[in-house]
């Protein structure tokens, strides 16, 4: 059987995207709801101790990317480049999902998490010109850079994607 004939029909392929849509939309909505709560509850640059000595809710702006990289840049190209890179990443994630097989469930969930997280942060960039971060973990004076639910989904998705690739999910009876 050829690779092309092994592909499900169009209605079956459309059903394959239910998982993608459900996970990505859930991540997106959770992220946006959490950020809305932060925006309406915590004044900018404030913090609320949740677990003293370990975890605060904060309200900060991140004009950069992961770990605030490029946040100090005042280039007029920063925002358009970050938006374009995110859109490109979303296209790549969608393509990888489309090319994955239904048996590659971990890979599909991973890609869906990445898409939902990327869309959440993209929405912030388009609305505000920055991303709202609110999760602050620390030990003593050592703080992990503040992050948000979208960042968490992207990170978990990337780890799961790497794991699925290393594990090389295979269809039953298929050898590498």
XYZ file of N, CA and C in Angstrom:
528
model
N 0.838 -1.167 0.000
C 0.000 0.000 0.000
C 0.888 1.238 0.000
N 0.620 2.167 -0.880
C 1.442 3.371 -0.980
C 1.131 4.324 0.172
N 2.037 5.253 0.389
C 1.857 6.260 1.444
C 0.584 7.057 1.195
N 0.338 7.417 -0.061
C -0.819 8.217 -0.413
C -2.113 7.456 -0.138
N -2.152 6.166 -0.491
C -3.376 5.398 -0.266
C -3.559 5.052 1.208
N -2.515 5.182 2.006
C -2.623 4.921 3.438
C -3.261 6.103 4.171
N -3.357 7.246 3.505
C -3.951 8.430 4.113
C -5.468 8.254 4.194
N -6.072 8.676 5.312
C -7.518 8.608 5.436
C -8.195 9.567 4.460
N -9.483 9.345 4.232
C -10.257 10.215 3.351
C -10.374 11.604 3.979
N -10.865 12.554 3.190
C -10.969 13.929 3.660
C -11.844 14.062 4.905
N -13.046 13.450 4.968
C -13.825 13.573 6.214
C -13.089 12.989 7.422
N -12.382 11.879 7.217
C -11.620 11.293 8.321
C -10.492 12.234 8.724
N -9.822 12.873 7.763
C -8.751 13.830 8.067
C -9.326 15.035 8.824
N -10.502 15.478 8.438
C -11.114 16.606 9.145
C -11.373 16.231 10.599
N -11.814 15.025 10.845
C -12.051 14.572 12.215
C -10.748 14.520 13.002
N -9.631 14.247 12.318
C -8.322 14.232 12.982
C -8.000 15.585 13.608
N -8.524 16.650 13.053
C -8.216 17.981 13.541
C -9.054 18.380 14.754
N -9.987 17.511 15.167
C -10.767 17.801 16.367
C -9.842 17.919 17.576
N -8.907 16.980 17.717
C -7.962 17.022 18.840
C -7.157 18.316 18.806
N -6.646 18.658 17.643
C -5.861 19.880 17.485
C -6.673 21.089 17.941
N -7.869 21.214 17.413
C -8.719 22.351 17.745
C -9.115 22.380 19.205
N -9.478 21.229 19.760
C -9.927 21.173 21.151
C -8.802 21.545 22.115
N -7.621 20.980 21.916
C -6.495 21.267 22.817
C -6.024 22.703 22.626
N -5.793 23.103 21.388
C -5.291 24.459 21.129
C -6.283 25.510 21.630
N -7.555 25.322 21.380
C -8.560 26.295 21.822
C -8.653 26.326 23.347
N -8.575 25.173 23.993
C -8.615 25.127 25.462
C -7.433 25.884 26.066
N -6.243 25.656 25.525
C -5.052 26.367 26.004
C -5.222 27.863 25.789
N -5.650 28.232 24.605
C -5.827 29.645 24.268
C -6.815 30.321 25.220
N -7.967 29.693 25.432
C -8.988 30.289 26.290
C -8.532 30.368 27.746
N -7.871 29.328 28.232
C -7.341 29.347 29.598
C -6.321 30.472 29.759
N -5.421 30.580 28.799
C -4.397 31.615 28.841
C -5.022 33.005 28.824
N -5.935 33.248 27.922
C -6.546 34.570 27.810
C -7.401 34.898 29.034
N -8.079 33.898 29.603
C -8.871 34.132 30.815
C -7.962 34.467 31.997
N -6.863 33.743 32.123
C -5.926 34.011 33.219
C -5.327 35.405 33.079
N -4.968 35.786 31.865
C -4.396 37.110 31.641
C -5.435 38.205 31.902
N -6.685 37.970 31.525
C -7.747 38.943 31.790
C -7.912 39.125 33.299
N -7.853 38.038 34.030
C -7.950 38.117 35.490
C -6.801 38.954 36.051
N -5.591 38.687 35.581
C -4.422 39.438 36.050
C -4.580 40.922 35.720
N -4.982 41.223 34.498
C -5.129 42.619 34.076
C -6.153 43.369 34.921
N -7.189 42.668 35.351
C -8.254 43.326 36.109
C -8.082 43.225 37.618
N -7.144 42.416 38.082
C -6.999 42.184 39.518
C -5.706 42.732 40.091
N -4.619 42.564 39.359
C -3.312 42.978 39.872
C -2.826 44.228 39.149
N -2.524 45.281 39.878
C -1.940 46.452 39.216
C -0.589 46.085 38.583
N -0.232 46.788 37.537
C 1.025 46.532 36.846
C 2.188 46.584 37.829
N 3.072 45.627 37.729
C 4.278 45.468 38.553
C 3.988 45.121 40.017
N 2.764 44.698 40.294
C 2.458 44.270 41.660
C 2.664 42.763 41.773
N 2.632 42.287 43.017
C 2.758 40.851 43.245
C 1.886 40.442 44.407
N 1.446 39.191 44.373
C 0.631 38.627 45.445
C 1.237 37.277 45.799
N 1.701 37.143 47.035
C 2.307 35.883 47.469
C 1.247 34.783 47.485
N 1.592 33.658 46.882
C 0.713 32.490 46.901
C 1.318 31.440 47.822
N 2.577 31.129 47.617
C 3.343 30.243 48.499
C 4.593 31.019 48.874
N 4.587 31.545 50.080
C 5.686 32.408 50.524
C 7.035 31.712 50.350
N 7.967 32.447 49.741
C 9.307 31.911 49.518
C 9.431 31.024 48.301
N 8.324 30.895 47.504
C 8.388 29.998 46.349
C 7.602 30.489 45.132
N 6.397 31.056 45.333
C 5.542 31.366 44.185
C 4.691 32.604 44.447
N 4.747 33.546 43.502
C 3.911 34.750 43.521
C 3.118 34.844 42.231
N 1.978 35.487 42.313
C 1.306 35.966 41.114
C 1.775 37.405 40.942
N 2.172 37.745 39.748
C 2.678 39.081 39.456
C 1.987 39.605 38.206
N 2.182 40.863 37.939
C 1.683 41.450 36.686
C 2.842 42.212 36.058
N 3.429 41.600 35.043
C 4.538 42.232 34.338
C 4.292 42.164 32.835
N 4.992 43.012 32.123
C 4.930 43.039 30.658
C 6.231 42.485 30.111
N 6.118 41.641 29.111
C 7.298 41.097 28.445
C 7.231 41.510 26.984
N 8.109 42.417 26.590
C 8.134 42.866 25.200
C 9.022 41.975 24.342
N 9.683 41.015 24.984
C 10.573 40.108 24.258
C 9.913 38.764 24.017
N 10.758 37.750 23.967
C 10.292 36.378 23.791
C 10.690 35.598 25.038
N 10.842 34.296 24.919
C 11.155 33.437 26.059
C 12.274 34.017 26.914
N 12.074 33.993 28.221
C 13.046 34.489 29.193
C 13.378 35.965 28.960
N 12.440 36.701 28.376
C 12.570 38.133 28.094
C 13.694 38.468 27.110
N 14.099 37.503 26.300
C 15.099 37.792 25.265
C 14.561 38.880 24.346
N 15.370 39.811 23.985
C 15.059 40.938 23.102
C 14.102 41.948 23.735
N 13.788 41.796 25.026
C 12.866 42.724 25.682
C 13.443 44.130 25.731
N 14.749 44.261 25.786
C 15.371 45.577 25.859
C 15.478 46.272 24.521
N 15.129 45.600 23.451
C 15.265 46.187 22.123
C 14.214 47.271 21.905
N 14.644 48.415 21.395
C 13.693 49.477 21.072
C 13.532 49.621 19.555
N 13.965 48.584 18.840
C 13.850 48.591 17.384
C 12.381 48.605 16.973
N 12.055 49.412 15.960
C 10.669 49.408 15.471
C 10.314 48.078 14.794
N 11.320 47.257 14.512
C 11.098 45.972 13.860
C 10.810 44.853 14.849
N 11.035 45.082 16.151
C 10.886 44.030 17.149
C 9.503 43.383 17.080
N 8.446 44.184 17.206
C 7.096 43.641 17.221
C 6.719 42.979 15.891
N 6.916 43.633 14.745
C 6.566 42.960 13.488
C 7.334 41.655 13.271
N 8.604 41.632 13.652
C 9.397 40.406 13.487
C 8.874 39.310 14.406
N 8.568 39.640 15.662
C 8.050 38.630 16.591
C 6.693 38.098 16.136
N 5.838 38.973 15.629
C 4.535 38.545 15.107
C 4.731 37.634 13.896
N 5.607 38.032 12.978
C 5.863 37.223 11.780
C 6.446 35.859 12.148
N 7.382 35.835 13.086
C 7.964 34.555 13.508
C 6.914 33.652 14.149
N 6.019 34.232 14.935
C 4.959 33.443 15.554
C 4.013 32.885 14.502
N 3.639 33.708 13.543
C 2.759 33.234 12.467
C 3.434 32.111 11.671
N 4.716 32.274 11.389
C 5.465 31.232 10.691
C 5.479 29.948 11.514
N 5.730 30.078 12.813
C 5.751 28.906 13.693
C 4.393 28.210 13.702
N 3.318 28.979 13.723
C 1.978 28.378 13.703
C 1.724 27.614 12.401
N 2.184 28.145 11.296
C 2.040 27.451 10.014
C 2.827 26.139 10.039
N 4.050 26.180 10.547
C 4.876 24.967 10.645
C 4.211 23.934 11.546
N 3.703 24.370 12.693
C 3.036 23.453 13.631
C 1.815 22.824 12.962
N 1.024 23.636 12.288
C -0.158 23.103 11.592
C 0.252 22.083 10.529
N 1.289 22.395 9.761
C 1.769 21.475 8.723
C 2.248 20.164 9.361
N 3.010 20.253 10.444
C 3.498 19.046 11.116
C 2.341 18.212 11.657
N 1.324 18.873 12.186
C 0.149 18.150 12.679
C -0.554 17.449 11.513
N -0.733 18.180 10.436
C -1.413 17.617 9.259
C -0.683 16.398 8.721
N 0.647 16.421 8.785
C 1.443 15.316 8.268
C 1.595 14.167 9.266
N 1.198 14.395 10.508
C 1.321 13.328 11.508
C 0.205 12.306 11.315
N 0.453 11.124 11.836
C -0.538 10.050 11.733
C -1.382 9.998 13.005
N -2.614 9.531 12.909
C -3.469 9.437 14.101
C -2.834 8.637 15.243
N -1.989 7.684 14.919
C -1.349 6.871 15.958
C -0.323 7.689 16.753
N 0.134 8.811 16.229
C 1.124 9.656 16.888
C 0.426 10.632 17.844
N -0.242 10.084 18.830
C -1.072 10.887 19.727
C -0.271 11.887 20.565
N 0.853 11.459 21.105
C 1.661 12.373 21.927
C 2.157 13.528 21.062
N 2.606 13.224 19.866
C 3.078 14.263 18.951
C 1.953 15.240 18.630
N 0.765 14.725 18.411
C -0.371 15.579 18.071
C -0.775 16.475 19.243
N -0.789 15.920 20.443
C -1.107 16.737 21.619
C -0.033 17.805 21.798
N 1.235 17.419 21.623
C 2.345 18.368 21.760
C 2.186 19.531 20.788
N 1.915 19.244 19.541
C 1.760 20.298 18.536
C 0.551 21.179 18.845
N -0.506 20.578 19.373
C -1.703 21.334 19.737
C -1.426 22.278 20.900
N -0.657 21.813 21.884
C -0.276 22.671 23.010
C 0.554 23.855 22.525
N 1.500 23.574 21.646
C 2.360 24.637 21.104
C 1.515 25.661 20.347
N 0.577 25.177 19.537
C -0.273 26.098 18.762
C -1.126 26.969 19.668
N -1.745 26.373 20.672
C -2.584 27.150 21.584
C -1.791 28.193 22.343
N -0.605 27.819 22.809
C 0.243 28.762 23.529
C 0.742 29.881 22.633
N 1.177 29.519 21.441
C 1.664 30.535 20.499
C 0.542 31.513 20.143
N -0.661 30.997 19.954
C -1.798 31.868 19.625
C -2.138 32.794 20.791
N -2.025 32.298 22.016
C -2.293 33.134 23.187
C -1.330 34.299 23.283
N -0.048 34.020 23.111
C 0.937 35.101 23.178
C 0.862 36.020 21.963
N 0.518 35.467 20.808
C 0.343 36.289 19.613
C -0.792 37.294 19.830
N -1.869 36.841 20.436
C -2.991 37.738 20.717
C -2.541 38.906 21.584
N -1.749 38.620 22.622
C -1.233 39.692 23.479
C -0.385 40.670 22.678
N 0.506 40.151 21.856
C 1.384 41.031 21.073
C 0.571 41.943 20.155
N -0.460 41.377 19.535
C -1.285 42.169 18.625
C -2.149 43.180 19.387
N -2.656 42.808 20.552
C -3.512 43.700 21.348
C -2.729 44.773 22.087
N -1.612 44.353 22.711
C -0.914 45.247 23.635
C 0.494 45.649 23.195
N 1.078 44.918 22.256
C 2.469 45.159 21.877
C 3.450 44.463 22.809
N 2.930 43.688 23.744
C 3.737 42.921 24.695
C 2.916 41.719 25.169
N 3.543 40.845 25.923
C 2.872 39.676 26.488
C 2.701 39.907 27.983
N 1.556 39.526 28.512
C 1.295 39.633 29.945
C 1.824 38.362 30.615
N 2.763 38.533 31.540
C 3.300 37.413 32.319
C 2.841 37.562 33.759
N 2.608 36.423 34.426
C 2.052 36.510 35.782
C 2.486 35.404 36.730
N 3.194 34.409 36.285
C 3.636 33.318 37.153
C 5.093 33.561 37.542
N 5.353 33.676 38.824
C 6.688 34.013 39.321
C 7.124 32.974 40.350
N 8.012 32.089 39.953
C 8.571 31.086 40.855
C 9.959 31.532 41.284
N 10.268 31.315 42.555
C 11.562 31.767 43.068
C 11.956 30.951 44.293
N 13.217 31.023 44.605
C 13.758 30.420 45.828
C 14.752 31.411 46.394
N 14.408 31.985 47.529
C 15.253 33.041 48.089
C 15.252 34.234 47.152
N 16.425 34.671 46.753
C 16.518 35.800 45.831
C 16.652 35.350 44.372
N 16.576 34.053 44.127
C 16.715 33.504 42.768
C 15.334 33.332 42.138
N 15.051 34.155 41.140
C 13.749 34.115 40.461
C 13.900 33.515 39.071
N 12.974 32.642 38.733
C 12.825 32.209 37.353
C 12.130 33.362 36.641
N 12.451 33.664 35.402
C 11.738 34.757 34.727
C 10.224 34.501 34.745
N 9.450 35.542 34.985
C 7.990 35.417 35.006
C 7.505 34.892 33.660
N 6.439 34.118 33.695
C 5.885 33.528 32.480
C 4.375 33.433 32.629
N 3.716 32.820 31.642
C 2.259 32.735 31.659
C 1.799 31.339 31.231
N 0.487 31.155 31.153
C -0.069 29.848 30.793
C 0.315 29.451 29.365
N 0.369 30.417 28.465
C 0.751 30.117 27.080
C 2.188 29.603 27.019
N 3.073 30.252 27.760
C 4.472 29.806 27.811
C 4.565 28.382 28.351
N 3.757 28.094 29.371
C 3.744 26.749 29.953
C 3.318 25.724 28.909
N 2.268 26.038 28.157
C 1.784 25.110 27.129
C 2.838 24.897 26.045
N 3.496 25.960 25.618
C 4.537 25.834 24.586
C 5.684 24.969 25.109
N 6.090 25.192 26.355
C 7.198 24.427 26.929
C 6.835 22.960 27.092
N 5.672 22.691 27.659
C 5.222 21.293 27.819
C 5.079 20.651 26.445
N 4.530 21.386 25.491
C 4.388 20.863 24.134
C 5.734 20.541 23.508
N 6.708 21.416 23.686
C 8.045 21.173 23.117
C 8.695 19.941 23.748
N 8.547 19.782 25.057
C 9.112 18.604 25.732
C 8.419 17.337 25.239
N 7.091 17.375 25.142
C 6.356 16.203 24.638
C 6.717 15.892 23.182
N 6.894 16.936 22.384
C 7.274 16.733 20.988
C 8.636 16.063 20.898
N 9.585 16.560 21.653
C 10.908 15.944 21.679
C 10.826 14.502 22.137
N 10.071 14.263 23.186
C 9.901 12.899 23.706
C 9.280 11.993 22.645
N 8.255 12.490 21.957
C 7.594 11.658 20.948
C 8.527 11.367 19.775
N 9.356 12.336 19.418
C 10.304 12.110 18.322
C 11.383 11.122 18.726
N 11.861 11.232 19.955
C 12.871 10.282 20.437
C 12.286 8.878 20.593
N 11.056 8.824 20.986
C 10.354 7.559 21.177
C 9.880 6.982 19.847
N 9.794 7.849 18.849
C 9.384 7.488 17.488
C 8.127 6.629 17.502
N 7.008 7.279 17.847
C 5.727 6.573 17.837
C 5.524 5.958 16.460
N 5.188 4.721 16.450
C 4.986 4.000 15.192
C 3.606 3.371 15.159
N 3.112 3.212 13.970
C 1.864 2.470 13.813
C 2.146 1.009 14.141
N 1.137 0.309 14.684
C 1.359 -1.114 14.979
C 1.852 -1.862 13.746
N 2.878 -2.624 13.934
C 3.415 -3.431 12.838
C 4.376 -2.712 11.923
N 4.601 -1.427 12.143
C 5.503 -0.655 11.285
C 6.881 -0.620 11.944
N 7.896 -0.917 11.187
C 9.262 -0.879 11.699
C 9.972 0.351 11.167
N 10.953 0.831 11.939
C 11.684 2.026 11.472
C 12.444 1.779 10.205
